[in-house]
Amino acid sequence: MARVPTDGINRDLGPLRDRLATIGDLRSAASVLAWDRQTYMPEGGVRGRAEQLASLARVAHGMLVSPETNRLLKDAGEREPGSDDAAFLRLARRQHDRAVMLPERLVADVSRATALAEQAWISARESSEWSLFAPHLERVLALKREEAGYLDGDHPYDAMLDRYDPGASTKRLRIMFDELKAGIVPLVRDVSARLDEDRAAPLRGSFDERAQEEFGREVISRFGYDWSRGRQDRAVHPFCINFGDPDDVRITTRFDPMRLSVGLFATCHEAGHALYEQGVDPSYSRTPLSGGVSMGVHESQSRLWENLVARSRPFWSFFHDGLGAAFPDVLGDVDLETIYRAVNAVRPSEIRTEADELTYDLHVLLRFELELALFEDDLAVADLPEAWNAKMAEYLGIIPDNDALGVLQDTHWAIGYFGYFPSYTVGNVLSVQLFEAAVNGRPETMLQMERGEFDALLDWLRENVHRHGKKYEPDDLISNATGHPPKTAPYLKYLQRKFGELYGL
Ligand code: ZN
């Protein structure tokens, strides 16, 4: 595809652009504080930090909904379709319109209720006591449903989805999940019938944390993560964060001294997010066009590097020597095929974040169905644990020993993130569609991977996905990049081929 030069944001939009840049700066400052909270802040800082974050959010929200912003948006008129200016205005208006639809009282209620619910969730999970969390979840859910009532959508759940994936709809997700369910559930059943020895065993043992960190850094440096515009720190829940421009994009990770895959794949995953952010056109900095376009597309990037790259045979044919050298006592003698089978070992398990590539989407499917039932009044909060376990039994053939390993495992509901889970699966689906288009566009990709080189792949992603930031709607971005709107067939075919081969189906 020919490179279309970005034209930047027109000068006559200056005052509006400045105002939105200031609002963006406030949010970026909040992100720095959030990053600090999750990495270096002492525990004692919690309450002060909550106030600082709330103040910044309040000031930013106030500026966004103010008559002055409204006037600047109205006066801006219309711009040439397809231009950066048109995208800038579309995104700015969307932000503004969504913000004014929600009463300030509700915004404050959600913020307070989720802060309390998160606290309650932490204790509830520690003691595996659902009853400690249930009343908080009732409250959060009631507020989110009220929020949905103020926002647009054919279905109340659409308003939840829209926040993470503009344009996503309940109707479309139902179709996607139905297709995936029909393909993955029988595949998992077939593989489960063939679970032989514990293939993941080589990845358990004693792994020096320093060596783990160094190995991960080597991998993502080769991916193209730019350390002069980023850094890596430790955090309990790994994440990637940016501050409104591509020149400071940070990742965090955590290491398990007994299990190699935890730190390694978290590092690759977060680096995938970071490569996206580092690749956005710098002229979009401090504008609504900066950053990844949706959570679904964002997850497509993290999952692409984590799974299509770091769980592939070409990748390990290059890295397996280095891995043996990094952990000579545990992995010094392990051959390539054993490593490849180990990083792709399937084992239905309770915890989503530790799930293998094949069963992962069933964890998401379960959450999607439960969320939908909650929003459609088909399920009461009180009945969630039972509904959870029933679906685990149906899709994965296991029932969690307790609620901490079941319905209480994720933080999303506590913090009000209904509608977020589907992004993980949308990301998986898109990751394969994009990867195949990249390999088509740059056939040297696979051979390069065997040499530990990734520039053809990164270059294609930069060109077709990263640099565009939020300029296009997610569907248009995918269609432009791959020639098709999002579809599940390539993903299902990929899973069938890969795991069919691995398990001799
Ligand atoms: Zn992610």
mmCIF file with all atom_site columns, C-alpha atoms in Angstrom, residues 130 137-138 141 145 366-391 407 413 418:
data_model
loop_
_atom_site.group_PDB
_atom_site.id
_atom_site.type_symbol
_atom_site.label_atom_id
_atom_site.label_alt_id
_atom_site.label_comp_id
_atom_site.label_asym_id
_atom_site.label_entity_id
_atom_site.label_seq_id
_atom_site.pdbx_PDB_ins_code
_atom_site.Cartn_x
_atom_site.Cartn_y
_atom_site.Cartn_z
_atom_site.occupancy
_atom_site.B_iso_or_equiv
_atom_site.pdbx_formal_charge
_atom_site.auth_seq_id
_atom_site.auth_comp_id
_atom_site.auth_asym_id
_atom_site.auth_atom_id
_atom_site.pdbx_PDB_model_num
ATOM 1  C CA . TRP A 1 130 ? -18.136 -14.094 47.733 1.00 0.00 ? 130 TRP A CA 1
ATOM 2  C CA . LEU A 1 137 ? -20.903 -5.619  42.784 1.00 0.00 ? 137 LEU A CA 1
ATOM 3  C CA . GLU A 1 138 ? -24.665 -5.025  43.020 1.00 0.00 ? 138 GLU A CA 1
ATOM 4  C CA . LEU A 1 141 ? -23.630 -2.975  38.283 1.00 0.00 ? 141 LEU A CA 1
ATOM 5  C CA . ARG A 1 145 ? -26.656 0.085   34.002 1.00 0.00 ? 145 ARG A CA 1
ATOM 6  C CA . LEU A 1 366 ? -17.868 -17.394 29.792 1.00 0.00 ? 366 LEU A CA 1
ATOM 7  C CA . ARG A 1 367 ? -17.439 -13.823 31.042 1.00 0.00 ? 367 ARG A CA 1
ATOM 8  C CA . PHE A 1 368 ? -19.139 -12.355 27.983 1.00 0.00 ? 368 PHE A CA 1
ATOM 9  C CA . GLU A 1 369 ? -22.185 -14.587 28.473 1.00 0.00 ? 369 GLU A CA 1
ATOM 10 C CA . LEU A 1 370 ? -22.409 -13.789 32.162 1.00 0.00 ? 370 LEU A CA 1
ATOM 11 C CA . GLU A 1 371 ? -22.078 -10.042 31.626 1.00 0.00 ? 371 GLU A CA 1
ATOM 12 C CA . LEU A 1 372 ? -24.745 -10.149 28.982 1.00 0.00 ? 372 LEU A CA 1
ATOM 13 C CA . ALA A 1 373 ? -27.063 -12.082 31.292 1.00 0.00 ? 373 ALA A CA 1
ATOM 14 C CA . LEU A 1 374 ? -26.479 -9.484  34.033 1.00 0.00 ? 374 LEU A CA 1
ATOM 15 C CA . PHE A 1 375 ? -27.298 -6.616  31.664 1.00 0.00 ? 375 PHE A CA 1
ATOM 16 C CA . GLU A 1 376 ? -30.347 -8.426  30.314 1.00 0.00 ? 376 GLU A CA 1
ATOM 17 C CA . ASP A 1 377 ? -31.703 -9.162  33.796 1.00 0.00 ? 377 ASP A CA 1
ATOM 18 C CA . ASP A 1 378 ? -31.385 -12.883 33.164 1.00 0.00 ? 378 ASP A CA 1
ATOM 19 C CA . LEU A 1 379 ? -29.003 -13.380 36.035 1.00 0.00 ? 379 LEU A CA 1
ATOM 20 C CA . ALA A 1 380 ? -28.848 -11.952 39.555 1.00 0.00 ? 380 ALA A CA 1
ATOM 21 C CA . VAL A 1 381 ? -25.524 -11.063 41.164 1.00 0.00 ? 381 VAL A CA 1
ATOM 22 C CA . ALA A 1 382 ? -26.341 -13.526 43.944 1.00 0.00 ? 382 ALA A CA 1
ATOM 23 C CA . ASP A 1 383 ? -26.394 -16.389 41.432 1.00 0.00 ? 383 ASP A CA 1
ATOM 24 C CA . LEU A 1 384 ? -23.105 -15.524 39.728 1.00 0.00 ? 384 LEU A CA 1
ATOM 25 C CA . PRO A 1 385 ? -20.821 -18.054 41.463 1.00 0.00 ? 385 PRO A CA 1
ATOM 26 C CA . GLU A 1 386 ? -23.130 -20.919 40.562 1.00 0.00 ? 386 GLU A CA 1
ATOM 27 C CA . ALA A 1 387 ? -23.519 -19.728 36.962 1.00 0.00 ? 387 ALA A CA 1
ATOM 28 C CA . TRP A 1 388 ? -19.758 -19.326 36.719 1.00 0.00 ? 388 TRP A CA 1
ATOM 29 C CA . ASN A 1 389 ? -19.027 -22.854 37.850 1.00 0.00 ? 389 ASN A CA 1
ATOM 30 C CA . ALA A 1 390 ? -21.664 -24.316 35.567 1.00 0.00 ? 390 ALA A CA 1
ATOM 31 C CA . LYS A 1 391 ? -20.073 -22.671 32.541 1.00 0.00 ? 391 LYS A CA 1
ATOM 32 C CA . VAL A 1 407 ? -15.817 -15.861 39.972 1.00 0.00 ? 407 VAL A CA 1
ATOM 33 C CA . TRP A 1 413 ? -16.064 -6.063  37.524 1.00 0.00 ? 413 TRP A CA 1
ATOM 34 C CA . PHE A 1 418 ? -18.038 -4.351  32.052 1.00 0.00 ? 418 PHE A CA 1
#
